[in-house]
XYZ file of C-alpha atoms in Angstrom:
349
model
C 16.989 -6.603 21.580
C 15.117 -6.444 18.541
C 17.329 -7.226 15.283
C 15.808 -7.451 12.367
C 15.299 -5.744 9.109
C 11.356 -4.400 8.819
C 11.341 -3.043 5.268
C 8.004 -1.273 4.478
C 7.992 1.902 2.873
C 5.129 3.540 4.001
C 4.542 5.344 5.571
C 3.919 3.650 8.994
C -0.122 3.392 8.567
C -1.571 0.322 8.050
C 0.262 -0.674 4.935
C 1.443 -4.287 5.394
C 3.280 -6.037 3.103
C 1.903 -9.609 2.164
C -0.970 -10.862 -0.253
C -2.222 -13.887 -1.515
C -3.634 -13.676 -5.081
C -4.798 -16.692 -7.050
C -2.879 -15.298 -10.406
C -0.962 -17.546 -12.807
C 2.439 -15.787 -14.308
C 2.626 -15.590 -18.222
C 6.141 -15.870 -19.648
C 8.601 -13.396 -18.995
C 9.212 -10.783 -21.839
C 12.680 -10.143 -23.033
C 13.028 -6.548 -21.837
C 11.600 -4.727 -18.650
C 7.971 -4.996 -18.856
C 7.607 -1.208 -16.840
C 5.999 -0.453 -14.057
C 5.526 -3.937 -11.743
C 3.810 -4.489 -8.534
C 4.668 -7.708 -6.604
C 1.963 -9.747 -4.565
C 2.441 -13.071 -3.114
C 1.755 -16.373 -4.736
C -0.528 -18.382 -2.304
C 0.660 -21.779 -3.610
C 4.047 -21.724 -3.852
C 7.046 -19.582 -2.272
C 7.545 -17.261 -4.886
C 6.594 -13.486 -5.552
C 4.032 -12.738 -8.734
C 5.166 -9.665 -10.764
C 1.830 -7.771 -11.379
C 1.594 -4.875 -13.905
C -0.317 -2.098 -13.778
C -3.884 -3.419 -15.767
C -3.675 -6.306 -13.319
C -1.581 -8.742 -15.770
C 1.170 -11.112 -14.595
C 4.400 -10.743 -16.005
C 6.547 -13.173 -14.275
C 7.653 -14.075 -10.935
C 11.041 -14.369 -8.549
C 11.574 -16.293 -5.592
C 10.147 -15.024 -2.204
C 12.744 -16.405 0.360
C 14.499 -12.982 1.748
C 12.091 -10.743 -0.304
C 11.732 -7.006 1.070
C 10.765 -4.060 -0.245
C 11.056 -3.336 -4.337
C 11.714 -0.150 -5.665
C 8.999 2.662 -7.110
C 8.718 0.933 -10.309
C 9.033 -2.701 -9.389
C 12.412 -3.401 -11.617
C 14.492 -3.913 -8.573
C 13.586 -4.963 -4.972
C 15.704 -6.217 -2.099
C 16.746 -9.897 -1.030
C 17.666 -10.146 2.547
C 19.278 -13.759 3.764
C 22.756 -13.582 4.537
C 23.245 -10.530 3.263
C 21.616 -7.582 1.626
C 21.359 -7.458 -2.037
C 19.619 -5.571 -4.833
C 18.322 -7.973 -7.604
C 16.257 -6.802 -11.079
C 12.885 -8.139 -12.002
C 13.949 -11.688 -13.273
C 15.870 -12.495 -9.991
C 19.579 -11.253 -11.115
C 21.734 -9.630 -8.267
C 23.064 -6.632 -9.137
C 25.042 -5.812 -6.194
C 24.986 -5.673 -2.523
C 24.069 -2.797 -0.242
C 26.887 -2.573 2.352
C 24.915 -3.452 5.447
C 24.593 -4.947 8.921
C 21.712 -7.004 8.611
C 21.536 -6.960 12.722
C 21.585 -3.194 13.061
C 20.018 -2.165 10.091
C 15.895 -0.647 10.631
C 12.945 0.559 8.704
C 13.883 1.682 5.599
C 12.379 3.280 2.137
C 13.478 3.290 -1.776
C 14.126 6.523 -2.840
C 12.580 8.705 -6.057
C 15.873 8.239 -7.987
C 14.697 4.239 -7.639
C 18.350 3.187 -6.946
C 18.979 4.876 -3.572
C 17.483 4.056 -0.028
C 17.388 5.826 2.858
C 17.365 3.388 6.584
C 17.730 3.573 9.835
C 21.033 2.186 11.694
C 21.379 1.263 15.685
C 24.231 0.750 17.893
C 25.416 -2.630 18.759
C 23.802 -4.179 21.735
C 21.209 -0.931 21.345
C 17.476 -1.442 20.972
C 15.447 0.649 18.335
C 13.530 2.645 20.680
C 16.488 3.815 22.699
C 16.782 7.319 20.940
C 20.538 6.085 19.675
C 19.526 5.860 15.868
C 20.939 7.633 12.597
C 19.827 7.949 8.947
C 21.694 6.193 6.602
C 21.133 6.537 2.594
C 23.434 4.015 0.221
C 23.056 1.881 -3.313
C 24.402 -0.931 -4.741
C 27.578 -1.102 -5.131
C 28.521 1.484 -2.486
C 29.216 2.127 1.103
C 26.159 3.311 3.077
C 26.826 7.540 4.446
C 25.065 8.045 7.889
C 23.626 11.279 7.532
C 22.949 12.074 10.888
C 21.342 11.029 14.280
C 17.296 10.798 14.239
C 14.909 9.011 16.836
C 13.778 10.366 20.408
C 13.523 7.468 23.093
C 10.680 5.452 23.804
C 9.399 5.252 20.024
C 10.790 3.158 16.746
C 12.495 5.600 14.218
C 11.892 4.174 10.377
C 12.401 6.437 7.039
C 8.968 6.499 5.287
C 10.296 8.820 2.453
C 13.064 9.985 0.849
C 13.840 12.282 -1.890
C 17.035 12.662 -3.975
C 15.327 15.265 -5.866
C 14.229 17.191 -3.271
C 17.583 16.292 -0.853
C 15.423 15.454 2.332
C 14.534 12.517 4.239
C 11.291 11.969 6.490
C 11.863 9.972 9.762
C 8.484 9.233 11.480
C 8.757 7.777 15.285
C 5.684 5.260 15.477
C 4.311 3.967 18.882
C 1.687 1.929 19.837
C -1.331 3.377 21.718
C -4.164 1.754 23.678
C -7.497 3.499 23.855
C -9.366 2.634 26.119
C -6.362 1.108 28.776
C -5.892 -2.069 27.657
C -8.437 -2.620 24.811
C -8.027 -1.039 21.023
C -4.541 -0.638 20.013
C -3.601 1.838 17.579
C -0.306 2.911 15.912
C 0.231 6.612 16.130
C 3.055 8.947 14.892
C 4.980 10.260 18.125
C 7.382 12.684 15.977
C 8.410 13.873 12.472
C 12.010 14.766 11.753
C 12.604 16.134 7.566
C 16.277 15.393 7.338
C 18.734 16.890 4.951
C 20.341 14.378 2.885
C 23.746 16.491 2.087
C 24.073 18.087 5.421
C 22.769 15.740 8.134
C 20.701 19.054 9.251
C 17.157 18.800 10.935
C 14.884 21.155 8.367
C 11.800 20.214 10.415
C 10.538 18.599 13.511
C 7.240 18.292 15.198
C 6.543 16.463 17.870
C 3.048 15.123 18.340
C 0.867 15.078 21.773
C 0.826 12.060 23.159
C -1.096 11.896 26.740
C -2.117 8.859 28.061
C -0.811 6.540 25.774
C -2.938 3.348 27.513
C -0.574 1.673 30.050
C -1.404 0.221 32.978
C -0.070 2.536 35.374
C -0.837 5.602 33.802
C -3.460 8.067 33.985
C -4.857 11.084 32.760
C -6.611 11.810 29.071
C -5.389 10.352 25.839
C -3.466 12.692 23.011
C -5.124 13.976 20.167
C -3.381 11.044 18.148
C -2.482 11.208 14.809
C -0.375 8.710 12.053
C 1.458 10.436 10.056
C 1.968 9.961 5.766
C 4.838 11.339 3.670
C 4.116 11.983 -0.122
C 7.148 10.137 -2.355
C 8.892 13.226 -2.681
C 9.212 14.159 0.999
C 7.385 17.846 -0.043
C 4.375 17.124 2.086
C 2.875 15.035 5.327
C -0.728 14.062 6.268
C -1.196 13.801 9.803
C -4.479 11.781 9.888
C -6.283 12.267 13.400
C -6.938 9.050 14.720
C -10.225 9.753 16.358
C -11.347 12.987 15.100
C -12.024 11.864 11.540
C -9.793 14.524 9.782
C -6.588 14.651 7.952
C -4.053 18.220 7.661
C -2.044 18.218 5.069
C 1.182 20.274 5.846
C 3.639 21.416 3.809
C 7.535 20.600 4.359
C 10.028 21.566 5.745
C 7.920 24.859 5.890
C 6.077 23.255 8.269
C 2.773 25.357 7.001
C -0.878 23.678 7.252
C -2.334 24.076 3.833
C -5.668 22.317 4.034
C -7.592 19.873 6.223
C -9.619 17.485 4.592
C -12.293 14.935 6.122
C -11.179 11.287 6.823
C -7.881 9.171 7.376
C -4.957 9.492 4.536
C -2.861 6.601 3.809
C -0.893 7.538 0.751
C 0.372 10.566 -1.734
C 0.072 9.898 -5.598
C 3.885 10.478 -6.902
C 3.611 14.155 -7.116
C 1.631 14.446 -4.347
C -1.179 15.583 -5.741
C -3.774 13.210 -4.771
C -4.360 11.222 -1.339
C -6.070 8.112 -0.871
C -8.950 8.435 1.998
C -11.245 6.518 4.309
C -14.272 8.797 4.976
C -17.568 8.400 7.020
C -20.708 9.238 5.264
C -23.816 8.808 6.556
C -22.407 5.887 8.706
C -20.833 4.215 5.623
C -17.391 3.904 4.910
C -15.776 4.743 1.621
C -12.408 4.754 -0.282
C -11.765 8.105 -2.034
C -8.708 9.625 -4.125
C -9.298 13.444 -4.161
C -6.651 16.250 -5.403
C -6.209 17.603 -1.789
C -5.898 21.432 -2.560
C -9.712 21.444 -3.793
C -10.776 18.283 -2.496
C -12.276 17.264 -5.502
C -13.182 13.558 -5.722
C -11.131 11.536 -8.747
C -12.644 8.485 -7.419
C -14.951 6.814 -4.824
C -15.555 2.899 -3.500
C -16.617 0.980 -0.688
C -14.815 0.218 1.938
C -11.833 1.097 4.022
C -8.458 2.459 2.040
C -6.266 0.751 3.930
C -2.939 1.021 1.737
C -1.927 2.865 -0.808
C 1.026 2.892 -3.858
C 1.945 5.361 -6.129
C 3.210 4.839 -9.834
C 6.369 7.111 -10.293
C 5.540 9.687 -12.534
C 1.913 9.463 -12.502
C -1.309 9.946 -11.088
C -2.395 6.416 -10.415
C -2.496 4.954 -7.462
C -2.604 1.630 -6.413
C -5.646 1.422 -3.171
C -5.724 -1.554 -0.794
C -9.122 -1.803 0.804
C -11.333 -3.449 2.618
C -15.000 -3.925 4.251
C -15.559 -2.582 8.068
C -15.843 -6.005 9.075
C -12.914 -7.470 7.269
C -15.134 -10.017 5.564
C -13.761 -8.978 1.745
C -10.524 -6.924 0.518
C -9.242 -6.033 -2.751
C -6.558 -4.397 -4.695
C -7.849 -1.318 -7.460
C -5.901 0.539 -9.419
C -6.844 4.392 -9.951
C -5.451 5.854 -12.930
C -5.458 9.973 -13.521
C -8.772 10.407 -15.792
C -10.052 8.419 -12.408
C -11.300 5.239 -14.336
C -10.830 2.173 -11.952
C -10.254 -1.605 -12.305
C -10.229 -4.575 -9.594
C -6.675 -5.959 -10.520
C -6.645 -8.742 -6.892
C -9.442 -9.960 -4.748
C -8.529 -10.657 -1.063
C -4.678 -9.441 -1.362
C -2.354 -6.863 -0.118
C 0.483 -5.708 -2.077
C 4.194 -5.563 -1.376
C 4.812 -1.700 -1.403
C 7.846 0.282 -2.806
């Protein structure tokens, strides 16, 4: 059975976790420095604490590193147990957890909350036997009820004290054609009420032929699913058809499709990140999704991307078709842009 902790916060597209950036740190200041983004040094085991203008502010160890919170002053250390830990490497408590039964899991808005997934003993993560669990430092975790359908691997790609709701997404891997391109695909969406344990929404997405060897028949219309930070509304990107609906939760009501593939919500959820096809090109765009106007455009393929709490700006991972060249730019609100790493992905919150 798989045990281990997989702590990405994302929203299950292709947002992976690790980067290697060719940045030297600069002293630490004596107070928080704000916002901080955390890539990985390639020369030595430690994790480089990035601001928001692409400046180094100081760095913490990267054995047991997971995910950090919105603004980068806290992240996770997972070794023999689970701890919290501010930006200079201090512990400031312990989250009351099972390492071995302990899934996908996501900071919450407050920044001192997060919201996993737990599984039985001697249960595997796609058995349908999981449960939401939100806790902090310093207290016991609450299971707030059971989530997960079997076959697919529950994780909590947003949660929202503000907005008392958790979104569980139920990610599978797909082959199209049988046997050749894999892709990972959002099976179900459950919005979860924090105080309750109540299901507020659920939609369950076509699947088909999902690409096995002994099946047969026609593939699903596929989609992966992203949450904005505040769990108010998903993007179910279509994984062939080129087009993204944006849906309002736990309403459940389309609002708007847009063309292309969303990976990530600014913090209000205002603005997506997109990969679009024009003209055979590929390009990055952020665009405020209720009049799809474009902030900002690029080459390549958006691949990732992180929101600063309490802002527009958004932090875009990207990349050429080929894979040849990838790079980290930051997108602030007046849609101004600046290349901050070259060939790097970014932890995300």
């Amino acid at each position: 059975m798989r045990r281990l902790i997989l702590l990405v916060a994302l929203i299950l597209a292709a947002c992976q976790p690790q980067v290697a950036a060719k940045v030297a740190p600069s002293s630490s200041p004596a107070g928080p420095p704000g916002d901080l983004v955390y890539v990985q040094d390639q020369n030595a085991a430690r994790m480089l604490e990035m601001d928001w203008s692409g400046k180094v502010r100081g760095s913490v160890s990267a054995q047991g590193f997971s995910s950090p919170s919105p603004d980068g002053s806290r992240f996770l250390r997972a070794t023999d147990q689970l701890t919290v830990e501010d930006w200079r490497g201090h512990t400031l408590g312990q989250l009351d957890a099972d390492l071995t039964s302990y899934g996908l899991s996501t900071w919450a808005d407050d920044g001192r909350h997060i919201c996993g997934i737990t599984f039985p003993l001697n249960s595997g993560p796609d058995t349908g036997t999981g449960s939401l669990w939100i806790a902090a430092s310093g207290e016991k975790p609450r299971i707030v009820g059971p989530v997960g359908k079997p076959g697919s691997d529950p994780a909590a790609v947003a949660c929202s004290v503000k907005n008392d709701r958790a979104v569980v997404a139920e990610g599978l891997t797909a082959h199209w054609p049988p046997g050749a391109t894999s892709h990972l695909i959002t099976g179900d969406v459950e919005v979860v009420n924090l105080t309750t344990g109540a299901i507020e929404y659920e939609h369950q997405y076509p699947l088909g032929n999902l690409g096995g060897q002994l099946e047969t028949g026609t593939r699903g219309d596929w989609v992966l699913v992203a949450a904005s930070p505040d769990a108010r509304y998903l993007a179910e990107s279509g994984v062939f058809n080129g087009e993204t609906t944006i849906r309002e939760i736990p309403t459940g009501k389309e609002l708007v499709t847009v063309p292309g593939r969303v990976c990530g919500f600014s913090w209000d959820g205002s603005r997506v990140a997109v990969s679009v096809d024009i003209g055979g090109t590929t390009e990055s765009l952020v665009i405020t999704w209720t009049d799809q106007h474009i902030i900002w455009h690029g080459s390549g393929v958006a691949q990732s991307a992180v929101a600063r709490p309490n802002s527009s700006d958004l932090l875009i991972g990207r990349s050429s078709v080929a894979g040849d060249w990838s790079d980290l730019v930051v997108v602030r609100e007046d849609g101004t842009s600046s290349v901050v790493v070259m060939n790097g992905r970014v932890w995300s919150p």
